Amino acid sequence: PRNTIMDFNISSILRFASIGSGIATSGTGLSWIDNPNTRYGSTERLAPYLRDSGNGDSAKGEGVELQDNTESDCGEKPVEGNLYRSKAKVYFIGLGADELLAGYGRHRSTFNKRGQHALKLELKKDIARLWERNLARDDRVLSECGREARHPFLDLNVINTVKSLPVTDICNFELPPGEGEKLILR
């Protein structure tokens, strides 16, 4: 892996995700917590599937473990909400989507300066060097916490299907930035 600020930032995000703990609060604007009509709903709706460490009841299902947050382990003031820890061992990661589907700004520049063929070559190089630049780094970070990564965009059937498509089916750089990249996913 490279030793760049971007690598550090991505590693940090994966590290915090791989720890799998945080605080579930209400009033956050996160619909999966606040909206009782969503699939996940509020913590009250999740109660049958969660462990409340305050009374020692065991969980009835897999998933999230809620804990009473009356005292902080760090000696800080408690945060309103519930501490949680994910029991997930496998994480689905979107790695490869940008490299495969022209999601970076440099892909737009390549297309605008040198055309479709040059962009196809650039995407092919991106996929070929992905293992060196990203996969090893991500695997080390996740495995430190006993997690495994799955990369749906790096499935050989997905890669071969996308490689067989014309660039115009994958992206449309006539659209503004943020809209034309990875168009096939939108």
XYZ file of N, CA, C and O in Angstrom:
744
model
N 0.827 -1.203 0.000
C 0.000 0.000 0.000
C 0.857 1.248 0.000
O 2.019 1.219 0.379
N 0.269 2.289 -0.433
C 0.965 3.572 -0.472
C 0.975 4.198 0.919
O 0.187 3.852 1.788
N 1.851 5.136 1.102
C 1.974 5.835 2.368
C 1.549 7.282 2.144
O 2.368 8.181 2.118
N 0.247 7.476 1.955
C -0.269 8.810 1.673
C -1.302 9.204 2.716
O -1.780 8.365 3.487
N -1.653 10.467 2.713
C -2.698 10.960 3.617
C -4.023 10.275 3.299
O -4.771 9.902 4.201
N -4.309 10.062 2.011
C -5.548 9.390 1.638
C -5.570 7.961 2.191
O -6.589 7.514 2.711
N -4.453 7.235 2.096
C -4.391 5.888 2.661
C -4.628 5.912 4.167
O -5.327 5.063 4.707
N -4.034 6.894 4.839
C -4.243 7.027 6.278
C -5.712 7.281 6.586
O -6.274 6.673 7.496
N -6.340 8.180 5.827
C -7.749 8.498 6.067
C -8.645 7.282 5.849
O -9.534 6.998 6.659
N -8.426 6.565 4.765
C -9.236 5.376 4.475
C -8.999 4.318 5.544
O -9.945 3.688 6.030
N -7.746 4.123 5.931
C -7.432 3.151 6.981
C -8.105 3.521 8.296
O -8.593 2.647 9.014
N -8.129 4.802 8.604
C -8.768 5.248 9.849
C -10.256 4.942 9.841
O -10.808 4.461 10.836
N -10.905 5.206 8.735
C -12.338 4.927 8.626
C -12.592 3.430 8.787
O -13.480 3.009 9.535
N -11.811 2.617 8.084
C -11.971 1.168 8.204
C -11.675 0.683 9.620
O -12.326 -0.237 10.120
N -10.699 1.281 10.245
C -10.350 0.884 11.612
C -11.522 1.126 12.552
O -11.896 0.257 13.337
N -12.120 2.318 12.485
C -13.253 2.607 13.359
C -14.446 1.714 13.027
O -15.139 1.245 13.928
N -14.657 1.439 11.762
C -15.744 0.535 11.374
C -15.476 -0.877 11.869
O -16.384 -1.563 12.340
N -14.224 -1.323 11.786
C -13.901 -2.695 12.189
C -14.005 -2.899 13.690
O -14.258 -4.005 14.149
N -13.829 -1.852 14.458
C -14.019 -1.954 15.906
C -15.474 -2.308 16.183
O -15.775 -3.087 17.076
N -16.377 -1.744 15.388
C -17.785 -2.119 15.458
C -18.516 -1.643 16.685
O -19.473 -2.272 17.115
N -18.091 -0.550 17.279
C -18.827 -0.038 18.427
C -19.037 1.455 18.276
O -18.320 2.131 17.548
N -20.050 1.951 18.958
C -20.378 3.361 18.884
C -21.549 3.672 19.782
O -21.856 2.920 20.708
N -22.220 4.753 19.473
C -23.359 5.173 20.276
C -24.566 5.324 19.365
O -24.519 6.040 18.372
N -25.631 4.615 19.695
C -26.899 4.753 18.971
C -27.741 5.747 19.746
O -28.043 5.538 20.915
N -28.052 6.861 19.119
C -28.844 7.898 19.784
C -30.100 8.176 18.999
O -30.189 7.875 17.821
N -31.065 8.767 19.644
C -32.261 9.214 18.921
C -32.116 10.701 18.676
O -31.323 11.376 19.315
N -32.863 11.209 17.728
C -32.791 12.622 17.397
C -31.587 12.978 16.560
O -31.215 14.135 16.462
N -30.961 11.996 15.934
C -29.756 12.238 15.158
C -30.058 12.574 13.716
O -29.183 13.005 12.986
N -31.293 12.328 13.284
C -31.617 12.476 11.875
C -31.312 11.209 11.095
O -31.508 11.145 9.898
N -30.813 10.191 11.765
C -30.548 8.916 11.111
C -31.840 8.117 11.102
O -32.332 7.700 12.139
N -32.393 7.912 9.926
C -33.725 7.335 9.839
C -33.801 5.934 10.424
O -34.823 5.543 10.962
N -32.717 5.168 10.348
C -32.798 3.798 10.859
C -32.926 3.751 12.370
O -33.359 2.766 12.930
N -32.569 4.850 13.042
C -32.725 4.907 14.494
C -34.023 5.616 14.858
O -34.772 5.166 15.702
N -34.319 6.734 14.187
C -35.413 7.597 14.595
C -36.780 7.224 14.057
O -37.784 7.553 14.659
N -36.838 6.573 12.911
C -38.121 6.349 12.265
C -38.662 4.964 12.605
O -38.123 3.962 12.152
N -39.752 4.873 13.376
C -40.279 3.557 13.744
C -40.894 2.816 12.566
O -41.180 1.639 12.661
N -41.086 3.501 11.445
C -41.666 2.844 10.274
C -40.629 2.237 9.340
O -40.980 1.621 8.346
N -39.344 2.438 9.638
C -38.313 1.856 8.784
C -38.086 0.404 9.159
O -38.606 -0.085 10.163
N -37.294 -0.257 8.377
C -37.011 -1.672 8.634
C -36.401 -1.862 10.017
O -36.703 -2.808 10.717
N -35.527 -0.964 10.417
C -34.858 -1.110 11.698
C -35.621 -0.421 12.819
O -35.715 -0.946 13.899
N -36.141 0.772 12.527
C -36.948 1.484 13.506
C -36.148 1.951 14.702
O -34.947 2.070 14.679
N -36.850 2.201 15.779
C -36.237 2.747 16.977
C -35.636 1.634 17.825
O -35.851 0.454 17.587
N -34.919 2.035 18.855
C -34.329 1.037 19.744
C -35.415 0.236 20.446
O -35.203 -0.925 20.771
N -36.596 0.831 20.674
C -37.687 0.077 21.281
C -38.116 -1.070 20.375
O -38.395 -2.169 20.818
N -38.164 -0.819 19.096
C -38.562 -1.848 18.138
C -37.498 -2.945 18.031
O -37.808 -4.100 17.750
N -36.244 -2.578 18.262
C -35.157 -3.546 18.189
C -34.998 -4.355 19.476
O -34.296 -5.353 19.489
N -35.671 -3.942 20.545
C -35.463 -4.532 21.868
C -35.457 -6.052 21.906
O -34.604 -6.640 22.569
N -36.360 -6.749 21.213
C -36.320 -8.217 21.297
C -35.037 -8.829 20.750
O -34.726 -9.972 21.040
N -34.289 -8.071 19.953
C -33.097 -8.613 19.306
C -31.806 -8.143 19.954
O -30.728 -8.474 19.493
N -31.908 -7.381 21.000
C -30.735 -6.764 21.595
C -30.499 -7.249 23.010
O -31.410 -7.668 23.702
N -29.261 -7.147 23.432
C -28.901 -7.481 24.802
C -28.800 -6.195 25.598
O -28.135 -5.252 25.200
N -29.444 -6.148 26.723
C -29.337 -5.012 27.618
C -28.353 -5.416 28.705
O -28.682 -6.211 29.581
N -27.143 -4.892 28.655
C -26.125 -5.321 29.605
C -26.449 -4.882 31.024
O -25.873 -5.372 31.970
N -27.408 -3.979 31.181
C -27.783 -3.527 32.511
C -28.441 -4.616 33.338
O -28.279 -4.680 34.542
N -29.207 -5.521 32.705
C -29.859 -6.567 33.485
C -29.372 -7.967 33.138
O -29.874 -8.947 33.668
N -28.422 -8.075 32.215
C -27.811 -9.357 31.916
C -28.613 -10.274 31.017
O -28.244 -11.423 30.836
N -29.751 -9.820 30.499
C -30.518 -10.673 29.589
C -29.698 -10.970 28.351
O -29.012 -10.118 27.821
N -29.787 -12.193 27.866
C -29.057 -12.534 26.649
C -29.857 -12.115 25.431
O -31.084 -12.009 25.479
N -29.153 -11.883 24.346
C -29.803 -11.455 23.107
C -30.624 -12.601 22.527
O -30.250 -13.756 22.614
N -31.754 -12.257 21.920
C -32.590 -13.256 21.267
C -32.206 -13.416 19.808
O -32.698 -14.287 19.139
N -31.362 -12.544 19.296
C -30.968 -12.612 17.898
C -29.569 -12.080 17.701
O -28.940 -11.587 18.626
N -29.090 -12.180 16.496
C -27.764 -11.685 16.161
C -27.855 -10.195 15.859
O -28.911 -9.665 15.581
N -26.747 -9.505 15.890
C -26.746 -8.118 15.452
C -26.075 -7.185 16.412
O -24.898 -7.298 16.687
N -26.825 -6.293 16.989
C -26.288 -5.205 17.783
C -26.515 -5.488 19.256
O -27.505 -6.084 19.636
N -25.590 -5.062 20.068
C -25.731 -5.199 21.509
C -25.814 -3.797 22.091
O -24.902 -2.996 21.939
N -26.914 -3.469 22.765
C -27.055 -2.167 23.406
C -26.611 -2.273 24.860
O -26.817 -3.288 25.503
N -26.037 -1.212 25.354
C -25.600 -1.183 26.742
C -26.062 0.120 27.363
O -26.188 1.133 26.694
N -26.293 0.097 28.658
C -26.645 1.306 29.378
C -25.441 2.229 29.366
O -24.317 1.795 29.590
N -25.659 3.497 29.120
C -24.557 4.443 29.017
C -24.601 5.438 30.169
O -24.498 6.635 29.982
N -24.770 4.955 31.397
C -24.825 5.874 32.528
C -23.440 6.329 32.972
O -23.298 7.382 33.546
N -22.431 5.524 32.722
C -21.063 5.912 33.047
C -20.177 5.676 31.841
O -20.362 4.723 31.105
N -19.206 6.517 31.667
C -18.290 6.368 30.548
C -17.042 5.623 30.990
O -16.535 5.847 32.086
N -16.555 4.734 30.151
C -15.317 4.024 30.452
C -14.113 4.953 30.441
O -13.078 4.638 30.992
N -14.249 6.105 29.788
C -13.126 7.029 29.654
C -13.138 8.103 30.731
O -12.322 9.008 30.711
N -14.085 8.033 31.656
C -14.167 9.034 32.699
C -14.778 10.339 32.227
O -14.749 11.337 32.931
N -15.334 10.356 31.021
C -15.954 11.556 30.497
C -17.430 11.561 30.844
O -17.981 10.573 31.306
N -18.075 12.689 30.598
C -19.516 12.761 30.807
C -20.204 11.789 29.846
O -19.790 11.660 28.700
N -21.234 11.105 30.309
C -21.920 10.179 29.411
C -22.620 10.911 28.279
O -23.067 12.036 28.435
N -22.674 10.249 27.138
C -23.382 10.770 25.979
C -24.779 10.194 26.009
O -24.974 9.022 26.330
N -25.776 11.011 25.685
C -27.138 10.509 25.667
C -27.280 9.497 24.536
O -26.971 9.786 23.391
N -27.708 8.312 24.863
C -27.856 7.258 23.873
C -27.394 5.934 24.429
O -27.169 5.795 25.628
N -27.262 4.966 23.571
C -26.863 3.630 23.979
C -25.590 3.219 23.266
O -25.476 3.385 22.063
N -24.653 2.682 24.019
C -23.465 2.119 23.403
C -23.873 0.850 22.678
O -24.768 0.142 23.124
N -23.250 0.580 21.554
C -23.556 -0.657 20.838
C -22.267 -1.282 20.338
O -21.256 -0.613 20.219
N -22.323 -2.565 20.080
C -21.201 -3.283 19.486
C -21.776 -4.249 18.468
O -22.625 -5.061 18.776
N -21.298 -4.146 17.258
C -21.749 -5.026 16.189
C -21.118 -6.399 16.348
O -19.949 -6.522 16.693
N -21.911 -7.423 16.083
C -21.393 -8.785 16.122
C -21.017 -9.274 14.730
O -20.624 -10.421 14.569
N -21.125 -8.405 13.741
C -20.814 -8.784 12.353
C -19.340 -9.143 12.222
O -18.475 -8.443 12.734
N -19.069 -10.221 11.538
C -17.694 -10.633 11.280
C -17.284 -10.365 9.836
O -16.112 -10.338 9.521
N -18.270 -10.201 8.963
C -18.005 -9.974 7.544
C -18.555 -8.605 7.161
O -19.701 -8.285 7.469
N -17.728 -7.804 6.512
C -18.127 -6.468 6.071
C -18.145 -6.443 4.550
O -17.205 -6.890 3.903
N -19.216 -5.905 3.988
C -19.283 -5.684 2.551
C -18.717 -4.300 2.274
O -19.171 -3.322 2.853
N -17.721 -4.247 1.401
C -17.007 -3.003 1.128
C -17.150 -2.654 -0.343
O -17.066 -3.529 -1.201
N -17.340 -1.402 -0.632
C -17.545 -0.945 -2.009
C -16.266 -0.732 -2.790
O -16.285 -0.109 -3.854
N -15.162 -1.248 -2.276
C -13.879 -1.098 -2.966
C -13.977 -1.637 -4.384
O -14.509 -2.705 -4.619
N -13.457 -0.886 -5.311
C -13.455 -1.287 -6.714
C -14.490 -0.562 -7.549
O -14.369 -0.499 -8.765
N -15.504 0.002 -6.919
C -16.551 0.686 -7.685
C -15.985 1.891 -8.442
O -16.272 2.074 -9.629
N -15.187 2.709 -7.783
C -14.607 3.884 -8.451
C -13.640 3.473 -9.553
O -13.632 4.048 -10.634
N -12.830 2.466 -9.281
C -11.838 2.026 -10.260
C -12.494 1.342 -11.458
O -12.030 1.471 -12.587
N -13.551 0.640 -11.239
C -14.226 -0.111 -12.291
C -15.202 0.742 -13.094
O -15.359 0.548 -14.298
N -15.823 1.716 -12.433
C -16.925 2.470 -13.045
C -16.624 3.949 -13.245
O -17.534 4.765 -13.311
N -15.355 4.300 -13.351
C -14.925 5.672 -13.661
C -15.438 6.684 -12.645
O -16.053 7.684 -12.990
N -15.142 6.428 -11.363
C -15.648 7.288 -10.313
C -14.723 8.402 -9.858
O -15.110 9.220 -9.036
N -13.518 8.465 -10.377
C -12.571 9.493 -9.947
C -12.527 10.658 -10.929
O -12.777 10.486 -12.127
N -12.163 11.822 -10.424
C -12.043 13.006 -11.282
C -11.023 12.821 -12.387
O -11.196 13.337 -13.502
N -9.976 12.074 -12.129
C -8.960 11.836 -13.164
C -9.537 11.031 -14.326
O -9.048 11.124 -15.448
N -10.561 10.242 -14.064
C -11.211 9.516 -15.157
C -11.913 10.482 -16.098
O -11.858 10.336 -17.322
N -12.547 11.490 -15.532
C -13.205 12.518 -16.344
C -12.159 13.249 -17.186
O -12.358 13.490 -18.371
N -11.030 13.595 -16.550
C -9.967 14.303 -17.276
C -9.416 13.447 -18.414
O -9.200 13.943 -19.530
N -9.190 12.169 -18.144
C -8.687 11.266 -19.181
C -9.662 11.193 -20.344
O -9.267 11.276 -21.517
N -10.925 11.047 -20.047
C -11.944 10.962 -21.094
C -11.997 12.248 -21.913
O -12.026 12.219 -23.152
N -12.000 13.390 -21.230
C -12.097 14.679 -21.930
C -10.860 14.983 -22.778
O -10.974 15.582 -23.845
N -9.684 14.581 -22.323
C -8.450 14.888 -23.049
C -8.112 13.861 -24.126
O -7.583 14.206 -25.170
N -8.405 12.567 -23.844
C -7.924 11.522 -24.754
C -8.996 10.554 -25.249
O -8.683 9.637 -25.999
N -10.243 10.685 -24.769
C -11.324 9.882 -25.323
C -11.605 8.562 -24.617
O -10.997 8.216 -23.607
N -12.567 7.826 -25.209
C -13.074 6.584 -24.621
C -12.010 5.494 -24.502
O -11.934 4.805 -23.483
N -11.232 5.309 -25.547
C -10.226 4.243 -25.525
C -9.212 4.463 -24.407
O -8.857 3.518 -23.676
N -8.767 5.688 -24.245
C -7.810 6.004 -23.178
C -8.436 5.763 -21.799
O -7.763 5.269 -20.886
N -9.716 6.088 -21.656
C -10.391 5.849 -20.387
C -10.477 4.350 -20.090
O -10.224 3.920 -18.971
N -10.811 3.547 -21.099
C -10.866 2.087 -20.909
C -9.511 1.556 -20.430
O -9.450 0.718 -19.527
N -8.413 2.052 -21.022
C -7.076 1.626 -20.604
C -6.777 2.050 -19.168
O -6.177 1.296 -18.400
N -7.191 3.264 -18.813
C -6.992 3.776 -17.450
C -7.755 2.920 -16.435
O -7.225 2.571 -15.373
N -8.986 2.560 -16.747
C -9.781 1.723 -15.850
C -9.150 0.336 -15.696
O -9.131 -0.229 -14.600
N -8.620 -0.196 -16.781
C -7.960 -1.502 -16.744
C -6.728 -1.441 -15.828
O -6.495 -2.348 -15.023
N -5.942 -0.356 -15.921
C -4.773 -0.194 -15.046
C -5.194 -0.064 -13.582
O -4.545 -0.614 -12.694
N -6.282 0.673 -13.352
C -6.765 0.847 -11.979
C -7.114 -0.489 -11.331
O -6.751 -0.742 -10.179
N -7.823 -1.329 -12.048
C -8.201 -2.638 -11.511
C -6.960 -3.509 -11.299
O -6.838 -4.193 -10.285
N -6.016 -3.446 -12.220
C -4.811 -4.276 -12.118
C -3.962 -3.924 -10.899
O -3.341 -4.801 -10.299
N -3.935 -2.654 -10.501
C -3.091 -2.270 -9.364
C -3.862 -2.142 -8.051
O -3.301 -1.773 -7.031
N -5.130 -2.484 -8.073
C -5.966 -2.362 -6.880
C -5.457 -3.212 -5.720
O -5.473 -2.787 -4.578
N -4.993 -4.412 -6.019
C -4.512 -5.301 -4.947
C -3.341 -4.675 -4.204
O -3.210 -4.805 -2.996
N -2.478 -3.965 -4.929
C -1.295 -3.365 -4.331
C -1.643 -2.103 -3.545
O -1.102 -1.851 -2.483
N -2.572 -1.335 -4.072
C -2.864 -0.043 -3.474
C -3.874 -0.125 -2.343
O -3.820 0.666 -1.409
N -4.838 -1.039 -2.425
C -5.939 -0.993 -1.475
C -6.207 -2.298 -0.729
O -6.432 -2.280 0.473
N -6.247 -3.408 -1.438
C -6.693 -4.654 -0.828
C -5.830 -5.085 0.353
O -6.357 -5.493 1.391
N -4.532 -5.010 0.221
C -3.645 -5.430 1.311
C -3.833 -4.543 2.536
O -3.929 -5.039 3.665
N -3.909 -3.248 2.315
C -4.123 -2.300 3.419
C -5.437 -2.600 4.130
O -5.478 -2.729 5.354
N -6.512 -2.719 3.368
C -7.829 -2.922 3.956
C -7.914 -4.248 4.695
O -8.508 -4.339 5.772
N -7.309 -5.285 4.139
C -7.329 -6.593 4.790
C -6.606 -6.548 6.135
O -7.091 -7.100 7.129
N -5.465 -5.892 6.186
C -4.732 -5.795 7.460
C -5.532 -5.040 8.509
O -5.583 -5.441 9.670
N -6.148 -3.934 8.099
C -6.899 -3.124 9.059
C -8.094 -3.906 9.603
O -8.318 -3.951 10.816
N -8.860 -4.534 8.734
C -10.047 -5.259 9.180
C -9.696 -6.517 9.973
O -10.346 -6.822 10.974
N -8.686 -7.245 9.544
C -8.355 -8.504 10.216
C -7.807 -8.280 11.619
O -7.895 -9.168 12.465
N -7.272 -7.106 11.888
C -6.792 -6.814 13.234
C -7.909 -6.941 14.262
O -7.673 -7.323 15.406
N -9.132 -6.649 13.848
C -10.283 -6.746 14.749
C -11.113 -7.997 14.480
O -12.272 -8.083 14.884
N -10.540 -8.951 13.765
C -11.239 -10.202 13.521
C -12.366 -10.096 12.506
O -13.307 -10.877 12.551
N -12.281 -9.136 11.604
C -13.310 -8.954 10.574
C -12.763 -9.403 9.223
O -11.562 -9.406 8.990
N -13.679 -9.753 8.341
C -13.322 -10.117 6.972
C -14.058 -9.197 6.014
O -15.176 -8.778 6.292
N -13.442 -8.922 4.890
C -14.054 -8.052 3.884
C -14.565 -8.881 2.716
O -13.965 -9.882 2.333
N -15.678 -8.450 2.173
C -16.196 -8.988 0.911
C -16.307 -7.803 -0.036
O -16.726 -6.721 0.352
N -15.917 -8.016 -1.278
C -15.845 -6.948 -2.269
C -16.735 -7.283 -3.461
O -16.252 -7.835 -4.445
N -18.021 -6.964 -3.406
C -18.928 -7.331 -4.499
C -18.521 -6.762 -5.855
O -18.739 -7.405 -6.878
N -17.908 -5.585 -5.881
C -17.515 -4.972 -7.151
C -16.285 -5.646 -7.755
O -15.964 -5.412 -8.917
N -15.605 -6.470 -6.981
C -14.426 -7.169 -7.492
C -14.717 -8.619 -7.852
O -13.802 -9.372 -8.160
N -15.984 -8.990 -7.812
C -16.382 -10.306 -8.284
C -16.019 -10.413 -9.765
O -16.254 -9.479 -10.542
N -15.428 -11.532 -10.173
C -14.976 -11.670 -11.560
C -16.108 -11.516 -12.564
O -15.905 -10.955 -13.642
N -17.296 -11.992 -12.231
C -18.427 -11.814 -13.141
C -18.790 -10.337 -13.310
O -19.104 -9.896 -14.413
N -18.730 -9.588 -12.226
C -19.012 -8.155 -12.299
C -17.943 -7.457 -13.129
O -18.255 -6.667 -14.034
N -16.687 -7.740 -12.845
C -15.590 -7.113 -13.587
C -15.689 -7.429 -15.076
O -15.604 -6.533 -15.918
N -15.888 -8.696 -15.412
C -15.969 -9.080 -16.827
C -17.176 -8.468 -17.523
O -17.086 -8.069 -18.684
N -18.290 -8.372 -16.827
C -19.476 -7.745 -17.420
C -19.228 -6.268 -17.692
O -19.513 -5.773 -18.782
N -18.676 -5.566 -16.720
C -18.415 -4.133 -16.889
C -17.374 -3.907 -17.980
O -17.518 -2.998 -18.801
N -16.338 -4.741 -18.026
C -15.308 -4.588 -19.059
C -15.878 -4.798 -20.462
O -15.365 -4.247 -21.428
N -16.949 -5.569 -20.565
C -17.546 -5.825 -21.878
C -18.452 -4.690 -22.350
O -18.840 -4.654 -23.513
N -18.768 -3.769 -21.466
C -19.682 -2.669 -21.808
C -18.933 -1.496 -22.427
O -17.777 -1.232 -22.074
N -19.604 -0.750 -23.289
C -18.987 0.492 -23.767
C -18.915 1.507 -22.626
O -19.748 1.492 -21.716
N -17.926 2.370 -22.703
C -17.732 3.395 -21.666
C -18.991 4.228 -21.493
O -19.332 4.618 -20.378
N -19.711 4.470 -22.550
C -20.914 5.308 -22.472
C -22.026 4.660 -21.647
O -22.929 5.360 -21.188
N -21.972 3.347 -21.432
C -22.937 2.684 -20.547
C -22.519 2.778 -19.085
O -23.334 2.597 -18.185
N -21.252 3.035 -18.848
C -20.708 3.072 -17.492
C -20.784 4.484 -16.907
O -21.123 4.672 -15.745
N -20.461 5.475 -17.720
C -20.411 6.851 -17.240
C -20.831 7.798 -18.363
O -20.847 7.428 -19.528
N -21.176 9.017 -17.970
C -21.526 10.060 -18.933
C -20.929 11.363 -18.431
O -21.498 12.030 -17.571
N -19.770 11.722 -18.982
C -19.071 12.895 -18.499
C -19.609 14.198 -19.094
O -19.058 15.263 -18.839
N -20.691 14.135 -19.858
C -21.397 15.342 -20.264
C -22.251 15.859 -19.111
O -22.606 17.026 -19.079
N -22.572 14.973 -18.170
C -23.286 15.377 -16.959
C -22.303 16.041 -16.003
O -21.099 15.798 -16.070
N -22.797 16.854 -15.082
C -21.891 17.530 -14.135
C -21.168 16.547 -13.222
O -21.639 15.429 -13.006
N -20.026 16.976 -12.671
C -19.326 16.132 -11.693
C -20.270 15.747 -10.552
O -21.056 16.552 -10.079
N -20.161 14.499 -10.137
C -21.046 13.991 -9.099
C -22.296 13.319 -9.639
O -23.026 12.677 -8.903
N -22.528 13.459 -10.938
C -23.683 12.825 -11.561
C -23.292 11.847 -12.666
O -23.910 10.808 -12.825
N -22.260 12.181 -13.419
C -21.884 11.365 -14.562
C -20.978 10.186 -14.244
O -20.910 9.228 -15.003
N -20.291 10.241 -13.117
C -19.418 9.147 -12.705
C -20.280 7.990 -12.219
O -21.321 8.191 -11.614
N -19.834 6.770 -12.437
C -20.518 5.571 -11.983
C -22.016 5.611 -12.333
O -22.848 5.162 -11.565
N -22.314 6.160 -13.478
C -23.699 6.350 -13.877
C -24.489 5.047 -13.878
O -25.675 5.029 -13.570
N -23.845 3.968 -14.188
C -24.522 2.665 -14.246
C -25.081 2.249 -12.882
O -26.024 1.473 -12.803
N -24.566 2.816 -11.816
C -25.070 2.510 -10.465
C -26.217 3.428 -10.041
O -26.910 3.125 -9.082
N -26.399 4.495 -10.716
C -27.390 5.491 -10.269
C -28.767 5.216 -10.789
O -29.074 4.610 -11.697
